[in-house]
Coordinates of C-alpha atoms and ligand atoms in Angstrom, one line a residue:
X1 CA 0.2 0.0 -0.2
X2 CA 2.8 2.4 0.9
X3 CA 4.5 2.0 -2.2
X4 CA 1.1 2.5 -4.0
X5 CA 1.0 5.8 -2.0
X6 CA 4.3 6.8 -3.1
X7 CA 4.1 6.3 -6.7
X8 CA 0.9 8.0 -6.9
X9 CA 0.0 11.4 -5.4
X10 CA 1.2 10.9 -2.0
X11 CA 4.9 11.5 -2.6
X12 CA 4.9 14.5 -0.7
X13 CA 3.5 13.0 2.0
X14 CA 5.4 9.8 2.0
X15 CA 7.8 11.2 4.8
X16 CA 5.2 11.5 7.1
X17 CA 3.5 8.6 6.6
X18 CA 6.9 6.7 7.4
X19 CA 7.7 8.8 10.2
X20 CA 4.8 8.5 11.6
X21 CA 5.1 5.1 13.1
X22 CA 3.0 6.0 16.3
X23 CA -0.2 7.9 16.5
X24 CA 0.8 11.9 16.6
X25 CA -1.7 12.6 19.8
X26 CA -3.1 9.2 21.1
X27 CA -4.0 9.9 24.5
X28 CA -2.3 7.7 26.6
X29 CA -4.7 7.1 29.5
X30 CA -3.4 5.1 32.2
X31 CA -5.5 2.0 32.4
X32 CA -7.2 3.1 36.0
X33 CA -9.1 1.0 38.3
X34 CA -12.8 0.7 37.7
X35 CA -14.6 2.3 40.4
X36 CA -18.1 0.6 40.9
X37 CA -20.5 1.9 38.7
X38 CA -23.7 2.8 39.8
X39 CA -26.1 0.6 37.9
X40 CA -29.6 1.0 36.7
X41 CA -31.2 -2.3 37.3
X42 CA -34.9 -3.2 36.2
X43 CA -37.0 -5.2 38.7
X44 CA -37.3 -8.7 37.0
X45 CA -40.9 -8.1 37.1
X46 CA -41.0 -5.7 34.7
X47 CA -38.7 -6.9 31.9
X48 CA -41.4 -9.9 30.9
X49 CA -44.0 -6.8 30.7
X50 CA -41.7 -4.4 28.5
X51 CA -40.8 -7.4 26.0
X52 CA -44.5 -8.3 25.5
X53 CA -45.5 -5.2 25.2
X54 CA -46.0 -4.2 21.3
X55 CA -43.6 -1.7 20.0
X56 CA -45.6 1.6 19.0
X57 CA -45.6 0.8 15.3
X58 CA -45.7 4.2 13.2
X59 CA -46.6 4.3 9.9
X60 CA -43.4 5.9 8.6
X61 CA -41.1 3.4 9.7
X62 CA -39.9 1.2 7.4
X63 CA -38.3 -2.0 8.7
X64 CA -35.2 -2.9 7.2
X65 CA -35.0 -6.1 5.6
X66 CA -33.1 -8.7 7.8
X67 CA -29.3 -9.3 6.9
X68 CA -30.2 -12.5 4.9
X69 CA -33.0 -11.1 3.0
X70 CA -30.8 -8.1 1.4
X71 CA -29.5 -9.4 -1.9
X72 CA -26.2 -10.1 -2.0
X73 CA -25.1 -8.5 -5.3
X74 CA -27.0 -5.4 -4.8
X75 CA -24.5 -3.3 -3.9
X76 CA -22.4 -4.3 -7.4
X77 CA -25.3 -2.5 -8.9
X78 CA -25.1 0.9 -10.2
X79 CA -27.0 3.0 -7.7
X80 CA -29.4 4.2 -10.4
X81 CA -30.5 0.7 -10.1
X82 CA -30.7 0.5 -6.6
X83 CA -32.5 3.7 -6.7
X84 CA -35.8 1.3 -8.0
X85 CA -34.6 -2.2 -6.6
X86 CA -34.3 -1.4 -3.1
X87 CA -34.7 2.2 -2.2
X88 CA -37.8 3.9 -2.6
X89 CA -37.3 6.8 -5.1
X90 CA -38.7 9.5 -2.4
X91 CA -35.7 8.7 0.0
X92 CA -33.6 10.7 -2.3
X93 CA -35.5 13.2 -1.3
X94 CA -35.7 13.6 2.0
X95 CA -33.9 16.3 3.5
X96 CA -33.3 14.5 6.8
X97 CA -33.2 10.4 7.4
X98 CA -32.8 9.5 10.6
X99 CA -32.1 6.0 11.6
X100 CA -31.8 4.1 15.1
X101 CA -29.2 1.5 15.3
X102 CA -28.4 -1.1 18.3
X103 CA -25.3 -2.8 19.1
X104 CA -24.9 -6.0 20.7
X105 CA -24.5 -6.6 23.7
X106 CA -20.9 -6.4 24.3
X107 CA -18.7 -9.4 26.5
X108 CA -18.6 -7.4 29.5
X109 CA -22.6 -6.7 29.4
X110 CA -23.0 -10.1 28.6
X111 CA -21.0 -11.6 31.7
X112 CA -22.5 -9.5 34.0
X113 CA -25.9 -10.7 32.9
X114 CA -27.5 -7.3 31.8
X115 CA -30.0 -7.3 29.7
X116 CA -30.6 -6.3 26.6
X117 CA -33.5 -4.0 27.3
X118 CA -34.2 -2.0 24.1
X119 CA -36.2 -4.6 21.8
X120 CA -39.0 -2.7 22.3
X121 CA -37.8 0.7 21.4
X122 CA -39.6 1.8 18.5
X123 CA -38.6 5.2 17.6
X124 CA -41.7 5.9 15.4
X125 CA -40.4 8.8 13.4
X126 CA -37.2 7.6 12.0
X127 CA -37.1 5.4 8.8
X128 CA -35.1 2.7 10.2
X129 CA -34.6 0.9 13.5
X130 CA -31.6 -1.3 13.0
X131 CA -31.1 -4.1 15.4
X132 CA -28.1 -5.5 16.7
X133 CA -27.8 -8.4 13.9
X134 CA -27.8 -5.8 11.4
X135 CA -24.7 -4.9 9.7
X136 CA -23.0 -2.3 8.3
X137 CA -23.6 -2.7 4.8
X138 CA -27.6 -3.0 5.6
X139 CA -27.3 0.4 7.3
X140 CA -25.4 2.0 4.6
X141 CA -28.2 1.0 1.9
X142 CA -30.7 2.8 3.8
X143 CA -28.7 5.8 5.0
X144 CA -25.6 6.8 3.0
X145 CA -26.0 5.0 -0.4
X146 CA -29.3 7.4 -0.8
X147 CA -26.5 10.4 -0.8
X148 CA -24.3 9.2 -3.7
X149 CA -26.6 10.4 -6.5
X150 CA -27.3 13.5 -4.8
X151 CA -23.7 14.6 -4.4
X152 CA -23.3 13.3 -8.4
X153 CA -26.1 15.9 -8.9
X154 CA -24.2 18.7 -7.5
X155 CA -25.4 18.2 -3.8
X156 CA -23.7 18.3 -0.2
X157 CA -24.7 15.2 1.5
X158 CA -23.9 14.9 5.0
X159 CA -23.7 11.5 7.5
X160 CA -23.4 11.7 11.2
X161 CA -23.3 9.4 14.1
X162 CA -24.8 10.4 17.6
X163 CA -24.8 8.3 20.5
X164 CA -23.2 8.0 24.1
X165 CA -19.6 6.5 24.2
X166 CA -19.5 3.4 23.0
X167 CA -22.5 2.6 21.4
X168 CA -21.1 2.0 18.0
X169 CA -20.2 5.5 16.2
X170 CA -17.6 4.9 15.0
X171 CA -17.7 1.2 14.3
X172 CA -20.9 2.1 11.7
X173 CA -18.9 5.1 10.4
X174 CA -15.4 4.7 10.2
X175 CA -14.4 0.9 10.3
X176 CA -11.3 0.7 7.8
X177 CA -13.3 -2.6 6.4
X178 CA -16.9 -1.8 6.1
X179 CA -17.5 1.3 7.6
X180 CA -20.0 3.6 5.7
X181 CA -17.7 5.9 4.0
X182 CA -15.7 2.5 2.3
X183 CA -19.2 1.1 1.2
X184 CA -19.7 4.9 -0.2
X185 CA -16.0 4.8 -1.5
X186 CA -17.3 1.8 -3.8
X187 CA -20.4 3.1 -5.3
X188 CA -18.7 6.6 -5.6
X189 CA -15.6 5.0 -8.0
X190 CA -18.2 2.9 -9.9
X191 CA -20.3 6.4 -10.7
X192 CA -17.1 8.0 -11.6
X193 CA -16.5 5.3 -13.9
X194 CA -19.6 5.8 -15.7
X195 CA -18.4 7.9 -19.1
X196 CA -21.3 10.4 -17.8
X197 CA -18.7 11.4 -14.7
X198 CA -15.8 11.0 -16.7
X199 CA -15.5 15.5 -15.7
X200 CA -15.5 14.2 -12.0
X201 CA -12.7 13.3 -9.9
X202 CA -13.0 12.2 -6.0
X203 CA -10.6 14.0 -3.2
X204 CA -10.6 13.2 0.2
X205 CA -9.8 15.7 3.2
X206 CA -9.7 14.3 7.0
X207 CA -10.4 16.8 10.2
X208 CA -10.9 16.7 13.7
X209 CA -12.7 19.1 16.0
X210 CA -11.0 18.7 19.2
X211 CA -11.4 21.0 22.4
X212 CA -12.8 23.5 20.3
X213 CA -10.6 23.7 17.6
X214 CA -9.9 22.2 14.3
X215 CA -6.7 19.9 13.1
X216 CA -6.1 18.6 10.1
X217 CA -5.8 15.0 10.6
X218 CA -3.9 14.7 6.6
X219 CA -1.6 17.5 7.5
X220 CA 0.5 17.3 10.6
X221 CA -2.8 18.2 12.5
X222 CA -1.8 21.8 11.2
X223 CA -4.9 24.1 12.5
X224 CA -8.0 25.0 10.4
X225 CA -10.2 27.5 10.2
X226 CA -14.0 27.5 9.4
X227 CA -15.3 30.0 6.9
X228 CA -18.5 30.7 5.5
X229 CA -18.1 31.3 1.4
X230 CA -20.8 33.6 1.1
X231 CA -23.1 31.6 -0.2
X232 CA -23.9 29.7 2.9
X233 CA -21.9 26.6 2.8
X234 CA -19.0 26.2 5.0
X235 CA -15.7 26.0 3.9
X236 CA -12.6 24.8 5.9
X237 CA -10.0 26.8 4.9
X238 CA -6.1 25.2 4.5
X239 CA -7.4 21.6 4.6
X240 CA -5.5 19.6 2.7
X241 CA -7.1 17.6 0.1
X242 CA -5.7 14.4 -1.8
X243 CA -7.1 13.1 -4.8
X244 CA -8.5 9.5 -4.5
X245 CA -8.4 6.7 -7.4
X246 CA -10.1 3.7 -6.1
X247 CA -11.3 2.9 -2.5
X248 CA -8.2 1.3 -1.7
X249 CA -6.4 4.9 -1.8
X250 CA -9.5 6.3 0.3
X251 CA -8.5 3.7 3.0
X252 CA -4.8 4.3 2.8
X253 CA -5.3 8.0 3.4
X254 CA -8.1 7.4 6.0
X255 CA -5.9 5.2 8.2
X256 CA -2.8 7.6 7.7
X257 CA -5.3 10.0 9.1
X258 CA -6.6 8.2 11.9
X259 CA -3.0 7.6 13.5
X260 CA -3.6 11.0 14.2
X261 CA -7.0 11.1 16.0
X262 CA -7.5 11.8 19.0
X263 CA -8.7 8.5 21.4
X264 CA -8.6 7.8 24.9
X265 CA -9.8 5.2 27.5
X266 CA -12.7 5.6 29.4
X267 CA -14.7 3.9 31.8
X268 CA -17.1 2.3 28.9
X269 CA -15.0 2.0 25.8
X270 CA -11.3 1.1 25.8
X271 CA -10.8 3.4 22.2
X272 CA -13.1 6.1 23.2
X273 CA -12.7 9.0 20.3
X274 CA -11.8 12.4 22.2
X275 CA -13.0 14.1 19.1
X276 CA -15.2 14.8 16.7
X277 CA -13.7 13.8 13.1
X278 CA -15.0 14.4 9.9
X279 CA -14.2 12.7 6.6
X280 CA -15.2 14.7 3.3
X281 CA -15.1 13.0 0.0
X282 CA -15.2 15.7 -2.7
X283 CA -16.4 15.8 -6.3
X284 CA -14.1 18.6 -8.3
X285 CA -14.4 19.3 -11.5
X286 CA -11.3 18.2 -13.7
X287 CA -11.0 21.0 -15.4
X288 CA -11.8 23.6 -12.7
X289 CA -10.4 21.8 -9.6
X290 CA -11.1 25.0 -7.7
X291 CA -14.4 24.6 -8.0
X292 CA -16.7 21.9 -5.7
X293 CA -19.1 19.8 -7.7
X294 CA -20.5 18.1 -4.7
X295 CA -19.5 16.8 -1.4
X296 CA -20.2 13.7 0.9
X297 CA -19.0 14.2 4.5
X298 CA -18.8 11.3 7.3
X299 CA -19.0 12.7 10.6
X300 CA -18.3 10.7 13.5
X301 CA -19.4 12.4 16.9
X302 CA -17.5 11.9 20.3
X303 CA -19.9 10.2 22.3
X304 CA -22.0 12.4 24.7
X305 CA -20.6 10.9 28.6
X306 CA -20.9 11.0 32.1
X307 CA -18.7 11.3 34.7
X308 CA -19.7 7.6 36.1
X309 CA -18.8 6.6 32.0
X310 CA -15.2 7.8 32.2
X311 CA -14.2 5.5 34.7
X312 CA -11.5 6.8 37.2
X313 CA -10.6 9.1 34.6
X314 CA -7.8 12.0 34.6
X315 CA -7.8 15.4 34.7
X316 CA -7.5 15.7 30.6
X317 CA -10.2 12.9 30.0
X318 CA -12.3 15.0 32.1
X319 CA -11.6 18.5 30.3
X320 CA -12.3 16.6 27.1
X321 CA -15.9 14.8 28.2
X322 CA -16.6 18.5 29.6
X323 CA -16.1 19.9 26.2
X324 CA -17.4 16.9 24.0
X325 CA -20.7 17.0 26.0
X326 CA -20.6 21.0 25.8
X327 CA -20.7 21.0 21.6
X328 CA -23.4 18.4 21.8
X329 CA -25.6 20.7 23.6
X330 CA -24.7 23.5 21.4
X331 CA -25.6 21.1 18.4
X332 CA -28.9 20.4 20.4
X333 CA -29.6 24.2 20.9
X334 CA -29.3 24.6 17.1
X335 CA -31.7 21.4 16.6
X336 CA -34.0 23.1 18.9
X337 CA -33.8 26.7 16.9
X338 CA -34.5 25.0 13.6
X339 CA -37.3 23.0 14.9
X340 CA -39.0 26.3 16.8
X341 CA -38.8 27.6 13.0
X342 CA -36.7 30.7 14.8
X343 CA -35.2 33.1 12.5
X344 CA -31.3 32.6 13.7
X345 CA -30.1 29.4 14.6
X346 CA -26.9 29.8 17.3
X347 CA -24.6 28.0 15.1
X348 CA -21.7 29.8 16.1
X349 CA -22.2 28.5 19.5
X350 CA -19.4 25.5 18.9
X351 CA -17.1 24.7 16.3
X352 CA -19.0 21.5 15.6
X353 CA -22.3 23.3 15.0
X354 CA -20.1 26.1 12.6
X355 CA -19.1 22.8 10.8
X356 CA -22.3 20.9 10.4
X357 CA -24.1 23.8 9.9
X358 CA -24.6 23.5 6.1
X359 CA -26.0 19.9 6.6
X360 CA -29.1 21.6 8.7
X361 CA -29.5 24.2 6.2
X362 CA -30.1 24.7 2.4
X363 CA -30.4 22.4 0.5
X364 CA -28.3 19.5 1.5
X365 CA -29.0 16.3 2.6
X366 CA -28.2 14.8 5.9
X367 CA -28.6 11.3 7.6
X368 CA -28.4 11.1 10.8
X369 CA -27.7 7.6 12.6
X370 CA -28.6 7.5 16.4
X371 CA -26.5 5.0 18.2
X372 CA -28.0 3.4 21.3
X373 CA -26.4 0.5 23.5
X374 CA -28.6 -2.6 24.1
X375 CA -28.0 -2.6 28.3
X376 CA -30.5 -1.7 31.2
X377 CA -27.6 0.7 32.9
X378 CA -27.7 3.0 29.7
X379 CA -31.2 3.3 29.2
X380 CA -31.3 7.1 30.2
X381 CA -28.4 7.5 27.7
X382 CA -30.3 5.7 25.2
X383 CA -33.8 7.6 25.7
X384 CA -32.0 10.8 25.4
X385 CA -30.2 9.6 22.1
X386 CA -33.8 8.8 20.7
X387 CA -35.2 12.2 21.9
X388 CA -32.3 13.7 19.8
X389 CA -32.9 11.4 16.7
X390 CA -36.7 12.1 17.1
X391 CA -36.2 15.9 17.1
X392 CA -33.9 15.9 14.6
X393 CA -36.7 13.9 12.5
X394 CA -39.3 16.5 13.2
X395 CA -37.1 19.4 12.2
X396 CA -39.0 21.9 9.7
X397 CA -38.6 21.4 5.9
X398 CA -39.9 18.0 5.7
X399 CA -43.2 19.4 5.1
X400 CA -41.6 21.4 2.1
X401 CA -43.2 19.3 -1.0
X402 CA -39.1 20.1 -2.2
X403 CA -38.0 17.9 0.6
X404 CA -40.5 14.7 0.9
X405 CA -41.5 12.8 -2.1
X406 CA -42.2 14.9 -5.2
X407 CA -40.8 12.9 -7.4
X408 CA -42.1 15.0 -10.5
X409 CA -39.1 17.7 -9.1
X410 CA -35.8 16.9 -10.8
X411 CA -32.9 16.6 -8.3
X412 CA -30.7 19.2 -10.5
X413 CA -33.8 21.8 -11.0
X414 CA -34.1 20.8 -7.0
X415 CA -30.9 21.8 -6.2
X416 CA -30.3 25.1 -8.4
X417 CA -33.2 26.1 -6.5
X418 CA -32.4 25.2 -3.1
X419 CA -28.6 26.4 -3.4
X420 CA -29.2 29.6 -1.7
X421 CA -32.2 29.0 0.4
X422 CA -31.3 28.3 3.9
X423 CA -31.9 29.8 7.3
X424 CA -29.4 32.5 7.8
X425 CA -27.1 31.4 10.5
X426 CA -26.6 34.2 12.8
X427 CA -25.9 34.9 16.8
X428 CA -29.3 34.8 18.3
X429 CA -30.5 37.4 20.4
X430 CA -32.0 37.6 23.7
X431 CA -35.5 37.8 21.6
X432 CA -35.8 35.0 19.8
X433 CA -33.4 32.7 22.0
X434 CA -34.8 30.2 24.0
X435 CA -32.2 27.9 24.4
X436 CA -31.2 25.9 27.7
X437 CA -27.7 24.9 26.1
X438 CA -23.9 25.6 26.9
X439 CA -22.0 27.3 29.5
X440 CA -18.5 27.5 29.2
X441 CA -17.9 27.4 32.8
X442 CA -20.5 25.0 34.0
X443 CA -19.0 22.1 35.8
X444 CA -19.0 18.8 34.1
X445 CA -21.9 17.6 36.6
X446 CA -23.7 20.4 35.5
X447 CA -23.0 19.8 32.1
X448 CA -24.2 16.3 31.9
X449 CA -27.1 17.0 33.8
X450 CA -28.2 19.7 31.5
X451 CA -27.5 17.4 28.4
X452 CA -28.9 14.5 30.0
X453 CA -32.0 16.2 31.8
X454 CA -33.0 19.2 30.1
X455 CA -34.2 17.5 27.1
X456 CA -37.0 17.5 24.0
X457 CA -40.2 16.5 25.2
X458 CA -41.2 13.7 23.0
X459 CA -43.3 11.2 22.6
X460 CA -40.6 8.6 22.2
X461 CA -40.2 9.2 25.7
X462 CA -43.3 7.0 26.1
X463 CA -41.9 3.9 25.7
X464 CA -41.0 1.5 28.3
X465 CA -37.8 2.5 28.9
X466 CA -38.7 5.9 30.3
X467 CA -37.7 5.7 33.9
X468 CA -40.6 7.2 36.2
X469 CA -39.6 11.1 37.1
X470 CA -40.9 13.7 39.2
X471 CA -40.3 16.0 36.3
X472 CA -43.2 15.1 33.8
X473 CA -41.9 17.2 30.9
X474 CA -41.7 14.0 28.8
X475 CA -44.9 13.1 29.5
X476 CA -47.1 15.6 27.4
X477 CA -49.7 13.5 25.6
X478 CA -52.1 15.2 23.6
X479 CA -53.9 11.7 22.6
X480 CA -56.2 9.8 25.2
X481 CA -55.9 6.8 23.1
X482 CA -52.4 7.3 23.1
X483 CA -52.1 7.6 26.7
X484 CA -54.7 4.8 27.3
X485 CA -52.6 2.3 25.6
X486 CA -49.0 3.4 26.1
X487 CA -48.7 5.3 29.3
X488 CA -51.3 2.9 31.3
X489 CA -48.9 0.0 31.5
X490 CA -46.1 1.8 32.7
X491 CA -47.4 3.0 35.8
X492 CA -44.6 1.4 37.5
X493 CA -42.4 1.3 40.6
X494 CA -41.0 4.0 41.8
X495 CA -37.9 5.5 40.4
X496 CA -35.4 3.9 43.2
X497 CA -36.3 0.8 41.7
X498 CA -34.5 1.7 38.9
X499 CA -31.5 3.1 40.9
X500 CA -30.9 0.6 43.3
X501 CA -29.4 -3.2 43.2
X502 CA -32.1 -4.7 45.4
X503 CA -31.2 -8.0 46.6
X504 CA -34.7 -9.8 46.1
X505 CA -36.5 -7.5 43.6
X506 CA -40.1 -9.1 44.4
X507 CA -39.7 -8.0 47.8
X508 CA -39.0 -4.6 46.7
X509 CA -41.9 -3.0 49.1
X510 CA -42.9 -0.3 46.9
X511 CA -45.1 1.5 49.4
X512 CA -42.3 1.6 52.0
X513 CA -40.2 3.1 49.2
X514 CA -43.1 5.5 48.3
X515 CA -43.1 6.4 51.9
X516 CA -39.0 7.4 52.0
X517 CA -39.7 8.9 49.2
X518 CA -41.9 11.4 50.8
X519 CA -39.5 11.9 53.7
X520 CA -36.7 12.7 51.4
X521 CA -39.1 15.2 49.6
X522 CA -38.6 18.1 52.4
X523 CA -34.3 17.6 51.9
X524 CA -34.5 17.7 48.4
X525 CA -36.0 21.2 48.6
X526 CA -33.4 22.6 50.3
X527 CA -30.8 20.7 48.0
X528 CA -32.7 22.0 45.0
X529 CA -32.4 25.5 46.3
X530 CA -28.7 25.5 47.0
X531 CA -28.0 23.6 43.7
X532 CA -30.0 26.3 41.6
X533 CA -27.9 28.9 43.7
X534 CA -24.9 27.0 42.4
X535 CA -26.1 27.2 38.9
X536 CA -26.4 30.9 39.0
X537 CA -23.2 31.8 40.3
X538 CA -21.6 30.0 37.5
X539 CA -23.4 31.5 35.3
X540 CA -22.6 35.1 36.9
X541 CA -19.0 34.0 36.8
X542 CA -19.2 32.8 33.0
X543 CA -20.7 36.4 32.1
X544 CA -18.0 38.0 33.9
X545 CA -15.3 35.6 32.0
X546 CA -17.4 36.6 28.9
X547 CA -16.9 40.5 29.5
X548 CA -13.3 40.0 30.3
X549 CA -12.8 38.7 27.0
X550 CA -14.6 41.3 24.9
X551 CA -12.6 43.7 26.6
X552 CA -9.6 41.8 25.6
X553 CA -10.4 41.5 21.8
X554 CA -10.8 44.9 21.4
X555 CA -7.7 45.7 23.2
X556 CA -6.2 43.6 20.4
X557 CA -7.7 45.2 17.9
X558 CA -6.7 48.5 19.3
X559 CA -3.4 47.1 19.4
X560 CA -3.3 46.0 15.5
X561 CA -4.8 49.3 14.3
X562 CA -2.4 51.3 16.3
X563 CA 0.2 49.6 14.5
X564 CA -0.8 49.5 11.3
X565 CA 1.2 52.4 9.0
X566 CA -1.3 55.1 7.8
X567 CA 0.0 55.0 4.3
X568 CA -0.4 51.5 4.6
X569 CA 1.3 48.8 2.6
X570 CA -1.6 46.6 0.7
X571 CA 0.3 44.1 3.2
X572 CA -0.5 45.9 6.2
X573 CA -3.7 45.9 5.0
X574 CA -4.6 42.6 4.6
X575 CA -3.2 41.8 8.3
X576 CA -5.7 44.4 9.6
X577 CA -8.9 43.1 7.6
X578 CA -7.8 39.2 9.2
X579 CA -7.7 41.0 12.7
X580 CA -10.9 42.8 12.3
X581 CA -12.5 39.4 10.9
X582 CA -11.1 37.6 13.6
X583 CA -12.2 39.8 16.3
X584 CA -15.8 40.0 14.9
X585 CA -15.8 36.0 14.6
X586 CA -14.8 36.0 18.5
X587 CA -17.1 38.5 19.1
X588 CA -20.0 36.0 18.1
X589 CA -19.0 33.5 19.4
X590 CA -18.9 35.0 23.1
X591 CA -21.9 36.8 22.4
X592 CA -23.9 33.8 21.6
X593 CA -22.5 32.3 24.8
X594 CA -23.9 35.2 26.7
X595 CA -27.0 34.6 25.2
X596 CA -27.2 31.3 25.4
X597 CA -26.3 31.5 29.2
X598 CA -28.5 33.9 30.0
X599 CA -31.5 32.2 28.8
X600 CA -30.3 29.1 30.5
X601 CA -31.2 31.1 33.8
X602 CA -34.2 32.0 32.4
X603 CA -35.2 28.7 31.7
X604 CA -34.3 27.4 34.6
X605 CA -35.3 30.0 36.7
X606 CA -39.2 29.6 35.1
X607 CA -38.8 25.7 35.6
X608 CA -38.3 25.9 39.3
X609 CA -40.7 28.4 39.7
X610 CA -43.3 25.8 38.2
X611 CA -41.9 23.2 40.5
X612 CA -42.2 25.5 43.6
X613 CA -45.8 26.6 43.0
Ligands
ATP1 N1 -23.0 -3.1 15.5 C1 -21.6 -3.6 16.2 N2 -21.4 -4.6 16.0 C2 -20.2 -5.1 16.8 N3 -19.5 -4.4 17.6 C3 -20.1 -3.0 17.6 C4 -21.1 -2.7 17.1 N4 -21.1 -1.4 17.3 C5 -20.2 -1.3 18.1 N5 -19.2 -2.1 18.4 C6 -18.1 -2.5 19.4 O1 -18.3 -2.0 20.3 C7 -17.0 -1.4 21.0 C8 -17.2 0.4 21.0 O2 -17.6 1.3 19.6 P1 -17.2 2.3 18.9 O3 -15.8 2.3 19.5 O4 -17.4 2.4 17.8 O5 -18.2 3.4 19.9 P2 -18.4 4.8 20.0 O6 -19.9 5.1 19.9 O7 -17.6 5.2 18.7 O8 -17.8 5.1 21.0 P3 -16.7 6.5 21.4 O9 -17.6 7.7 21.5 O10 -16.6 6.5 23.2 O11 -15.7 7.0 20.6 C9 -16.0 -1.4 19.8 O12 -15.6 -2.6 20.0 C10 -17.1 -1.8 18.2 O13 -16.1 -2.6 17.7

């Protein structure tokens, strides 16, 4: 492979490849002794009920063919044939597709006799609910493959995996044997070999977002900047691309870049991604290589995690975890804004959302793969992921006939009309923001709390996995019949049952537990007040930090202005322009943080007020 690389366009980087025997920045976490993990156990008597309970079957849920029923040679066919053979045509016209994928129980979970409790989770708004026997190839057929034709028609496609740590995101997206990117490459090169596409060539770029900074994984981790090209497209300035001629080239380049990816060991995953990775396959016009014809991005998000998932993690891992959660919160905030049809979505809230912006707005096609773990101790994570998936699926735009299954619309025409459509990305103002998102100085517990607890109200929450909670935000029911069918059987034991290891679950004495719960309530009130005060203090501190940062920004810009020669050379002007642009970008980010923080206080205060009434 190396020879092949050297003989082709990789000669420039062959030294890098040769010199990089070890990953450049692999986080070498110590192998900590695992602390006992608080497990959520589900009382055995609830499990048969869960399994018997029929899944809520949604009309829109299309069940993936089982592995054995997928024609083995399906992938050998041209995509256009597949369009009619395996995938309904209108799927190409869906703006956002959502798939939920469950991984099998792992060895540790099997050994500790954890049950697979997710077989009943039917997320009724997603296109695909992939059980654990489903292969990457199967998932590919229903998610990324419909995007291939779209990028050849000149569009942008994005496929991203979201889920808790250890739930199978990397396995799905970036496995070097049958990750979605490998399967996509097969189809892309098959399409490229057709005479109609002889004017196109394929390139690859690969970068990661680590601790709020972009790093080029194919260029010695050079720092990168995300910019807007003025047409609502995100451009990663300085990203190094490599021309690729076949699938093997792509795998080689990927593996080279992947050595530089930041990974680390957590309590849940021995090789946990500590960064968000973005692999892009870019189609360019051969006679005008500066122009992008179409682009397909595979995004392997770092997993959401709680303190307990990190095991006995060192400080660095904890900080990484906090940053990961923060960026995922910012993503959630954008999805929320889009869903509420707000004029501005806070895409500048984090680097991740800046980069992901063009897969949610404009004419892009996006597919989200929500990965979930099957075991009971991850049930809350699982629910959270499902709520996320559900909310993404319900994004506005689906009702737009151009984005649903209007077969009469030619993809190319649609693309040209869609190109300039898009929600303008700007920082949100206090008036239109309705945020619960991030705060840059939240401690990690608070961040996790926000990520997991303040959530989208969703019907998905009404499945059997829902842990009973005092907070009834998730239990909004519009339809009596629905409540009758789904909620009633879930009138369940008190939440302690789900959180404590009962020696004999059949002797759980629910009445006694209820009494204890009542006793605890008065104590909780005081705790709650203290918790809120702590949260508020942190918000104030964050606000102060933001103001300090703004003052520094102005000082820096003044310095640049003062040191610019009045009869300036062209170069000086260029520098000043760049300085001013940086200043405005930074200011935007800080303002978003301030707005989000203030909104967060407002939301939380409101909810406290409701609870104290
Ligand atoms: N569908 C699957 N079938 C078989 N094994 C799987 C599947 N999904 C995940 N695994 C295995 O589970 C482990 C964790 O998966 P992976 O690293 O992909 O998780 P992740 O979601 O990317 O985690 P993190 O966010 O911590 O990076 C790996 O050993 C992987 O091989």
